[in-house]
Coordinates of C-alpha atoms in Angstrom, one line a residue:
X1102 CA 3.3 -8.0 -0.6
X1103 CA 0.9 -5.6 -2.2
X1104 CA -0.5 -4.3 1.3
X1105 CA 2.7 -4.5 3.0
X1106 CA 4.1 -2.0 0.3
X1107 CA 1.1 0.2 0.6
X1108 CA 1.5 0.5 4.7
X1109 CA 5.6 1.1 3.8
X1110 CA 4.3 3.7 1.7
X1111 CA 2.0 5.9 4.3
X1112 CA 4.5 4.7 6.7
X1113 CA 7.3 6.3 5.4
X1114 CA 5.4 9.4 4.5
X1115 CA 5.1 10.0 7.6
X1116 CA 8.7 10.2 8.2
X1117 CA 7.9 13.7 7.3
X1118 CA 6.3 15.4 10.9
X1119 CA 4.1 17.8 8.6
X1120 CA 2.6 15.0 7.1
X1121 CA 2.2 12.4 10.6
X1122 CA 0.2 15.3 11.6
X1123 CA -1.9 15.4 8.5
X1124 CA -3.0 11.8 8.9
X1125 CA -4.0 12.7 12.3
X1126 CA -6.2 15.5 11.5
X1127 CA -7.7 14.1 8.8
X1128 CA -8.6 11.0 10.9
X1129 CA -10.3 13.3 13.3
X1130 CA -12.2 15.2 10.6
X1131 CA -13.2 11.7 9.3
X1132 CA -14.8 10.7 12.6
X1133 CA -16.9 14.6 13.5
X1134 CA -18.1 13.6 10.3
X1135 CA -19.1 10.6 10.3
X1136 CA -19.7 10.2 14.4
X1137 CA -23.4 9.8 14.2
X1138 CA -25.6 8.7 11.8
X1139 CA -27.3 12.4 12.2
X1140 CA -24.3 13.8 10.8
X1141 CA -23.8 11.6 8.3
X1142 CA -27.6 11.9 6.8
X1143 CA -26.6 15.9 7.2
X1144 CA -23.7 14.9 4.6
X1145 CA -25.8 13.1 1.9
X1146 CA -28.4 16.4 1.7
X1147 CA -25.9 18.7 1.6
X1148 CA -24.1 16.9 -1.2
X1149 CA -27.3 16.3 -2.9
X1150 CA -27.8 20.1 -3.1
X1151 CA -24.1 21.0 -4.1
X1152 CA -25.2 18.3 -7.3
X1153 CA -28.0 19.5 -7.8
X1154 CA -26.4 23.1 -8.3
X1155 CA -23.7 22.3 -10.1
X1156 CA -26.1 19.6 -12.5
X1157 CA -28.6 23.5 -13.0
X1158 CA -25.4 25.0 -13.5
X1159 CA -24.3 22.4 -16.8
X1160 CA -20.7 22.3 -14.6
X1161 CA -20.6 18.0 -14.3
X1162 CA -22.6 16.3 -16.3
X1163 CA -25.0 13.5 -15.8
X1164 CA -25.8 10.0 -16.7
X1165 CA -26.3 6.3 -15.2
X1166 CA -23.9 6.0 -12.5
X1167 CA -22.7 9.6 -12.0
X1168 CA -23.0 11.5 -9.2
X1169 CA -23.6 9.1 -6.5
X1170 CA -23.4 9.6 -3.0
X1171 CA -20.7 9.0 -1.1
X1172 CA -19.2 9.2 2.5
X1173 CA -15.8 9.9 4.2
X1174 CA -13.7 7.1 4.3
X1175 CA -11.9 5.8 7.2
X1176 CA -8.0 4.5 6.7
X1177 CA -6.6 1.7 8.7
X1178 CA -4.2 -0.4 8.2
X1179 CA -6.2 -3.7 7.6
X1180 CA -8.6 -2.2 4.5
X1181 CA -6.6 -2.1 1.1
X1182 CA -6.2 1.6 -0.5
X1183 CA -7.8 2.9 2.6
X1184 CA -5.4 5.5 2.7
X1185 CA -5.7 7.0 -0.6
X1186 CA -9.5 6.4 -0.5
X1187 CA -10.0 8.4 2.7
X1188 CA -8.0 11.4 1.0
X1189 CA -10.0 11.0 -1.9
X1190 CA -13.0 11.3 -0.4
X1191 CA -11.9 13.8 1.5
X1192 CA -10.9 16.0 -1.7
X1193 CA -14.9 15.0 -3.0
X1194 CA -17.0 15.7 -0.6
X1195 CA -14.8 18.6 0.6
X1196 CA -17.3 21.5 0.6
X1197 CA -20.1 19.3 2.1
X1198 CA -17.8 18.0 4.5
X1199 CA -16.6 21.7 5.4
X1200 CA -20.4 22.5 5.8
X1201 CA -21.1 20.1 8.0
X1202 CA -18.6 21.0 10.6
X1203 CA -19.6 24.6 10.4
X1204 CA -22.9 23.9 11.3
X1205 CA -22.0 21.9 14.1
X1206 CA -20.0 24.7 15.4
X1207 CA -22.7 27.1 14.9
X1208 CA -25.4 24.6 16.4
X1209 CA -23.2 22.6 18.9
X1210 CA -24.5 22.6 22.3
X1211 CA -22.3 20.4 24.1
X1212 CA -18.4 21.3 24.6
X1213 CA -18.0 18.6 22.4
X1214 CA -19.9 19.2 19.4
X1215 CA -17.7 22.7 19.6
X1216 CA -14.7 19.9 19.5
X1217 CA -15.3 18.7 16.8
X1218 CA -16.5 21.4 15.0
X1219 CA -12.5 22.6 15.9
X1220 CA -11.5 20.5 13.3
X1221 CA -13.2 22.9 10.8
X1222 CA -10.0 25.0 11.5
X1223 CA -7.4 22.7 10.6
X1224 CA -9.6 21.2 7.6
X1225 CA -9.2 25.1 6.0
X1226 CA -5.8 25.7 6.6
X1227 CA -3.6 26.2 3.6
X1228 CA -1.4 24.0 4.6
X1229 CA -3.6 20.8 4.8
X1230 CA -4.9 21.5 1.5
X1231 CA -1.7 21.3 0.5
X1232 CA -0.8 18.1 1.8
X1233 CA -4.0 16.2 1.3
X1234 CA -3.5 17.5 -2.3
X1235 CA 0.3 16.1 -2.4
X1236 CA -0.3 13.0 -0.8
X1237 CA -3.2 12.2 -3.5
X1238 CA -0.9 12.4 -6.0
X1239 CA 1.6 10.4 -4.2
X1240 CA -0.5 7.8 -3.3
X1241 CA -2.4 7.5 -6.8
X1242 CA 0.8 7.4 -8.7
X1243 CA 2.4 4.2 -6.5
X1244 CA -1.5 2.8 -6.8
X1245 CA -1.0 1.1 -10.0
X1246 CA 2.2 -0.7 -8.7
X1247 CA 0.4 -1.8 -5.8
X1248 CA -2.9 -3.7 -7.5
X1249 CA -0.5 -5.0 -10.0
X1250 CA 1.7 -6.6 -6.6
X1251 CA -1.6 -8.0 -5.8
X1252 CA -2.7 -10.0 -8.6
X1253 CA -3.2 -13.4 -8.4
X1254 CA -1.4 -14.5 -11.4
X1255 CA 1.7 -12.1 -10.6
X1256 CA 3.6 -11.3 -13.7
X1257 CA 6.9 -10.1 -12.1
X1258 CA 8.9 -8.9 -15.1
X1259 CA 6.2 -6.7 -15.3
X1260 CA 5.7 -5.8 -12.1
X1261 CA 9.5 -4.9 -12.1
X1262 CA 8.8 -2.7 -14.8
X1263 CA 6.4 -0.7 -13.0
X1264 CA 8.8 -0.4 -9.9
X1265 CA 11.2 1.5 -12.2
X1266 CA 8.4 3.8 -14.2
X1267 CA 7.0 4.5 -10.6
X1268 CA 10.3 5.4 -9.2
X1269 CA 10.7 7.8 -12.4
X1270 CA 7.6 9.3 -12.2
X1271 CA 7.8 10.3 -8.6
X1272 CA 11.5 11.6 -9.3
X1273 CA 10.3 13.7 -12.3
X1274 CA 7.6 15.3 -9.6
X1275 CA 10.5 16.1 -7.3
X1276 CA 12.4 17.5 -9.9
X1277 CA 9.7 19.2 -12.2
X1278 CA 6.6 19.3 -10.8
X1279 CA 6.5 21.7 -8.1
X1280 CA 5.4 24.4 -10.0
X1281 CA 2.6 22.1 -11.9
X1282 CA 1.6 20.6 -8.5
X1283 CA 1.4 24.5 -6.4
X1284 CA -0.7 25.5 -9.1
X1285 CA -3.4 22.8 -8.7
X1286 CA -3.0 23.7 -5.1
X1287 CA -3.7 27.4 -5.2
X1288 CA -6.4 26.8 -7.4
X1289 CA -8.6 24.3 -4.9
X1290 CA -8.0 27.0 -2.4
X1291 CA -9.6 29.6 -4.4
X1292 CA -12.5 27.8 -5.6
X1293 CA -13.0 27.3 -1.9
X1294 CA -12.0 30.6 0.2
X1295 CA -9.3 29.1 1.7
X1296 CA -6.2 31.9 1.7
X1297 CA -3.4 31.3 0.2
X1298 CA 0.0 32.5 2.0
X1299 CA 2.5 35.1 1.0
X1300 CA 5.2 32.3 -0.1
X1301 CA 8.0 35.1 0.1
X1302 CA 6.9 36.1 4.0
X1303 CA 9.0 34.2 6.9
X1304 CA 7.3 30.8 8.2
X1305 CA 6.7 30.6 11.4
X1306 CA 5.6 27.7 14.0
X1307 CA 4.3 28.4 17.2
X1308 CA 5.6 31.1 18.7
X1309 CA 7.5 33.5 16.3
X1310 CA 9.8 34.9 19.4
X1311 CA 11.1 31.7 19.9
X1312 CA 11.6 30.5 16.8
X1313 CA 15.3 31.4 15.8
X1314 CA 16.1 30.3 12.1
X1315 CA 13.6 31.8 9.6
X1316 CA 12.9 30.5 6.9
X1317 CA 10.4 31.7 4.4
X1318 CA 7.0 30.0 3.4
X1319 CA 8.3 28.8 0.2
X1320 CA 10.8 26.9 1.8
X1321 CA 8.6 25.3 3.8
X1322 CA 6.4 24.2 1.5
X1323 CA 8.9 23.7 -1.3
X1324 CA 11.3 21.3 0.4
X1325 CA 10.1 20.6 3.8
X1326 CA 6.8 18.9 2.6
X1327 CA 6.9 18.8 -0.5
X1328 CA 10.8 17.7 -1.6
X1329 CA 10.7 15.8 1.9
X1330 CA 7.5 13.7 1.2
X1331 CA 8.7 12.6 -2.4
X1332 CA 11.9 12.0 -1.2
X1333 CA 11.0 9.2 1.8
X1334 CA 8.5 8.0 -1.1
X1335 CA 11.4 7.2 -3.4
X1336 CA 13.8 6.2 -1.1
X1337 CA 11.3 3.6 0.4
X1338 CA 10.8 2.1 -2.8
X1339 CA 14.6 2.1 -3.9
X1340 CA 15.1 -0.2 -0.4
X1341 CA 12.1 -2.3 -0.9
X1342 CA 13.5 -3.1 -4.5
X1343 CA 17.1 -3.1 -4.3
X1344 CA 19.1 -4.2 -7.8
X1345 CA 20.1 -7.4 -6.5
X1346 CA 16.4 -8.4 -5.4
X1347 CA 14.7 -7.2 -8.6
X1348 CA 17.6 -9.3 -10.7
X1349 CA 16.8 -12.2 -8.3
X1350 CA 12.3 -11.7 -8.8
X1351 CA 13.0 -11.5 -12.7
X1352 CA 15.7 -14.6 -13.1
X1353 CA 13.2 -16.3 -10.9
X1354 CA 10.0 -15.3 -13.5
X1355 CA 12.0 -17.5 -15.7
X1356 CA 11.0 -20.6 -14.8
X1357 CA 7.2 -19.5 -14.7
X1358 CA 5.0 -21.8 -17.0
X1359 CA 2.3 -20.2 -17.6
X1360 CA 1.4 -19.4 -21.6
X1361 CA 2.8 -22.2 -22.5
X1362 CA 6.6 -22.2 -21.2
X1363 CA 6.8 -18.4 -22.8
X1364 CA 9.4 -16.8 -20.1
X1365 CA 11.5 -19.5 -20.1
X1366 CA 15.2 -18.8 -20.7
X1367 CA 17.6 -21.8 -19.7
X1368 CA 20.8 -19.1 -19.6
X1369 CA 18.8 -16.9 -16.8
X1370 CA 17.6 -19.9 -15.2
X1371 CA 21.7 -20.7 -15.0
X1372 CA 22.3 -17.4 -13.5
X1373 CA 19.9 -17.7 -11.2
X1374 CA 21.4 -21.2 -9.4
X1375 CA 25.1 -20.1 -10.4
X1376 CA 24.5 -15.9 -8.6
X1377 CA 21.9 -16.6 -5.9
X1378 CA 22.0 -20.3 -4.6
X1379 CA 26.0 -21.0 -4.6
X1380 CA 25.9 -23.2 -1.8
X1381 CA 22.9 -25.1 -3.4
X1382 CA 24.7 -26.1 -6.4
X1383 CA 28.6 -26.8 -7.1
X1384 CA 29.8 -25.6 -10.9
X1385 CA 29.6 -29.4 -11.9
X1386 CA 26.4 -28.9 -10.8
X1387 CA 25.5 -25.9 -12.8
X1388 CA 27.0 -27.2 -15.9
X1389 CA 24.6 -30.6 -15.3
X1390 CA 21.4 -28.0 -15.0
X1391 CA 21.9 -26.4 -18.2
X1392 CA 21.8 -29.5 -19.8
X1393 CA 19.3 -30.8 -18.0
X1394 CA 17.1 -27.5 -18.9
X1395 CA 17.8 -28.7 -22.9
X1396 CA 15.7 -31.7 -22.4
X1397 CA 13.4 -30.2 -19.8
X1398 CA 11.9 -27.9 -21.7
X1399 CA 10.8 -30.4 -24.7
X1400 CA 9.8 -32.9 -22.0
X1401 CA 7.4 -30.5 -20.1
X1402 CA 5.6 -29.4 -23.2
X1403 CA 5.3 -32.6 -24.7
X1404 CA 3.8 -34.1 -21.2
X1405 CA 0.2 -33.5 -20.5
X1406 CA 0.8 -33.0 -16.8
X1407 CA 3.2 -30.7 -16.8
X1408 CA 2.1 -28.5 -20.1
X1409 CA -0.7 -26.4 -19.0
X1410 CA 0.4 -25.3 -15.4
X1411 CA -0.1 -21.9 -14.0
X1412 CA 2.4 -21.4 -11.8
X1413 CA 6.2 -22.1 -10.6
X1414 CA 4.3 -23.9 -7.7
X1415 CA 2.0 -25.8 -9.7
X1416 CA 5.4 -27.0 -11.6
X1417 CA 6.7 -28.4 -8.9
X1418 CA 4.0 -30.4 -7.7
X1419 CA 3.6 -31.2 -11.9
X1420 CA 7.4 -32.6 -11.5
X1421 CA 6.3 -34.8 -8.3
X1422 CA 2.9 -36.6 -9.9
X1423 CA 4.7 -37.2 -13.0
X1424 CA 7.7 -38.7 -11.2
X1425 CA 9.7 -36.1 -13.6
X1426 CA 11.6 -34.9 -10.6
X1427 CA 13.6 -37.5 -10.4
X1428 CA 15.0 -36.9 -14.1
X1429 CA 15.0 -33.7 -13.9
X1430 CA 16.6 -33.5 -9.8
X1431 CA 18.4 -30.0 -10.2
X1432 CA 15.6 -28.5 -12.3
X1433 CA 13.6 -29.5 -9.2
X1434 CA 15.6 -28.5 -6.6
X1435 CA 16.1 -24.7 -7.7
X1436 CA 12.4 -24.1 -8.4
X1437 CA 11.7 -25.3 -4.7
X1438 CA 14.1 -23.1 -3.3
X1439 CA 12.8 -20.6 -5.1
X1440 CA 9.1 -21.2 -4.4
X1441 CA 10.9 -19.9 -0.9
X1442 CA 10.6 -16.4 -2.1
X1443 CA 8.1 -14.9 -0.1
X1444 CA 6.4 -12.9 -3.0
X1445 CA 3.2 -15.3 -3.2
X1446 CA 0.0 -12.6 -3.7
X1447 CA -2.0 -15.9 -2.5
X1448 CA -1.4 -16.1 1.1
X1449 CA -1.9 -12.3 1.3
X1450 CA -5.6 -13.1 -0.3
X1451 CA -6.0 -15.8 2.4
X1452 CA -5.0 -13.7 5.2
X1453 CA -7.8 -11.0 4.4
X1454 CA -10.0 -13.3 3.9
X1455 CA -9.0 -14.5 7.5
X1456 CA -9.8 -11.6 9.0
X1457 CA -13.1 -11.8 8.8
X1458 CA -12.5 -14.5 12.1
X1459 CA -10.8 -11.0 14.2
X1460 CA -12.9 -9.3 16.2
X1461 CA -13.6 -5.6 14.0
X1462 CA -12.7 -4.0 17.0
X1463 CA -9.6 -5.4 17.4
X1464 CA -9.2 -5.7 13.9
X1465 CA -9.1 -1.6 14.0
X1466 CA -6.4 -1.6 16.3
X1467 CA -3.8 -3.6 14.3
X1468 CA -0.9 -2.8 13.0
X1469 CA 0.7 -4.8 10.4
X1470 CA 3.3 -6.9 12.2
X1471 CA 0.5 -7.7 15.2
X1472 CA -2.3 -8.5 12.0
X1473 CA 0.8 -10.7 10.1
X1474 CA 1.1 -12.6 13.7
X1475 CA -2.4 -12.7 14.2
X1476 CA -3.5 -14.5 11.7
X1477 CA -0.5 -16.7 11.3
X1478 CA -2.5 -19.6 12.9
X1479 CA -5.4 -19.3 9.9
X1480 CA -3.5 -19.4 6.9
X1481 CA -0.7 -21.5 7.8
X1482 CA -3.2 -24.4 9.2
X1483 CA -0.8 -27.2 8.5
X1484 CA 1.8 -26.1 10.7
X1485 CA -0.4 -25.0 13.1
X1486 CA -2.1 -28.8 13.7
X1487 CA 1.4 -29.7 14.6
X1488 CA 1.4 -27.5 17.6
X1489 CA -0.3 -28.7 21.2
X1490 CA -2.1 -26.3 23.5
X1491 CA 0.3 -27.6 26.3
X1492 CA 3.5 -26.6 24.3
X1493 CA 2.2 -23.3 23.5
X1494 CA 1.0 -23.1 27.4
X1495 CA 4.4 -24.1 28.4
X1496 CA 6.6 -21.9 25.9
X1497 CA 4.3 -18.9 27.4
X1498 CA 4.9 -19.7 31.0
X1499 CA 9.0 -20.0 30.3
X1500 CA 9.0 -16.4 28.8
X1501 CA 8.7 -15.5 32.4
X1502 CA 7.2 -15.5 35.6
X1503 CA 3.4 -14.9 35.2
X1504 CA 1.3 -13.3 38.3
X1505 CA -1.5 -15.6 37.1
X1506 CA -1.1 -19.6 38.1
X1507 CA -1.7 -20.9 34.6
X1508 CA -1.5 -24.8 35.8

């Protein structure tokens, strides 16, 4: 859930076409950068000079740990925080990295080294500074909500919580920020060179003649990319975590054991059987449970099987060995349809650690419904056993006609 969030995030970004062509710049500056190992050992001295100055000059400081070296990082879609950890690096090693390239361009012999020297261009535009600086914050604001989604033990009240801070935060940057954020933006650009645009002058793209609505910079920057890119942030997290779903994750945290039977509420575990599962269970039914949940409670502390459990899973398989189910039958039946919620961090840690079986090059090339597919067959194993070569083979062929005689 954590990592599909994270690609709905950069996905929806960009949403905004400003912003699809960011990531595709900064994925070429990533690989002039790092295409040789050359280039990359040019990095790591330049770098180590720009410390070293700074470290004469008393501007960072130093200590164990400080200061290491570092490279541009790739993002793809298969690496957690890749995204925000290539535009971080990025913003690090920014004048080394800007270096580099000019030196290619200067030295480059072959049409292209000049290539990729091009990127040099885009890398010291206002504009990408401007972005790569907006998506940063972006992305390091909904980072917190994203490693708590992927914690093992997944607390979701909690995690709830942090959907509605996150939302919050990002609307007060719509709202407020702008001025904070162009700031910090015009700022980077002067430390660096990099000119900073008369934000009252028209905007123009491409071809000025052609271009028959003018609007001026500000606008551009104000609400095109900057309004726009918050705005597909926040909306993609309102979907993601509608009212009705976040009711239904924190009901469901109710029946969590852990710490000792703390969450439990018997009225919200009511509300969740009587709102969410009204085919499941009839109001005589629902009148039974909360009865039932009376005793239950008592019972599962005082039983040594079902007392120090971890999990609403573990719970259920606590109510099978100590043959509790059967006493407790409706208890049982709403926490296994809820262990249908697909909001388990623990297959997502399985199906990374799966993909160390793909092929890296294929890997690379994944998106995240062809990965999810992929890997289907190594983390659901059980199912899989149950399916023959020659049924696959034969469900294949039936799809449609195949040029290839596959029997």
């Amino acid at each position: 859930m954590a990592h599909r969030l994270r690609l709905a995030l950069v996905a929806a970004s960009k949403d905004v076409t400003a912003v699809h062509e960011f990531f595709i710049d900064l994925t070429h500056i990533v690989n002039a950068v790092n295409a040789s190992f050359k280039r990359h050992d040019q990095l790591e001295v330049v770098e180590a000079a720009r410390i070293a100055r700074l470290v004469a000059g008393e501007e960072i400081a130093t200590g164990t740990g400080v200061n290491q070296m570092s490279t541009l990082q790739r993002a793809g879609d298969t690496r957690w925080s890749s995204h925000l950890n290539s535009i971080s690096s990025v913003i690090r090693l920014y004048e080394s990295s800007y270096k580099v390239l000019e030196d290619i361009k200067k030295d480059g012999y072959t049409a292209k080294n000049k290539g990729d020297a091009r990127v040099a261009l885009k890398m010291s535009s206002y504009e990408f500074i401007f972005i790569l600086l907006l998506l940063n914050d972006i992305f390091g604001t909904t980072d917190t909500l994203c490693r708590a989604m992927q914690h093992k033990s997944q607390d979701i009240v909690n995690a709830m919580s942090l959907v509605k801070i996150t939302k919050m935060v990002l609307n007060k940057m719509r709202d407020e920020g702008w001025d904070f954020f162009l700031a910090k933006v015009n700022k980077f650009c002067k430390e660096y060179g990099i000119t900073v645009p008369d934000f009252s002058a028209p905007h123009f793209e491409g071809r000025p003649c052609r271009q028959v609505d003018t609007i001026t910079n500000e606008h551009h920057y104000h609400f095109d990319i900057f309004n726009a890119a918050l705005d597909v942030q926040i909306e993609e997290l309102r979907a993601r975590f509608e009212e009705k779903i976040v009711e239904l994750l924190k009901l469901s945290s109710s029946l969590d054991p852990s710490n000792g039977y703390k969450a439990f509420d018997a009225n919200a575990i009511c509300s969740l059987a009587e709102k969410y599962y009204p085919l499941d269970f009839s109001e005589k039914e629902i009148d039974r449970l909360a009865f039932q949940l009376r005793i239950f409670h008592g019972a599962a502390l005082a039983h040594p099987t079902l007392v120090n459990l971890l999990s609403v899973a573990e719970r259920c398989h606590g109510l099978a060995e100590s043959g509790k189910s059967k006493d407790f039958d409706l208890v049982d039946r709403l926490i296994r349809l809820v262990l249908t919620l697909p909001v388990s961090t623990a297959s997502g840690e399985r199906a990374f650690s799966a993909m160390k079986l793909a092929k890296t090059k294929l890997r690379n090339k994944m998106g995240d419904d062809f990965l999810a597919d992929g890997l289907i067959i190594y983390i659901e194993r059980d199912i899989v056993d149950t399916f023959s070569l020659d049924d696959i083979l034969s469900d294949f062929i039936d799809i449609k006609e195949r040029r290839v005689r596959l029997r």
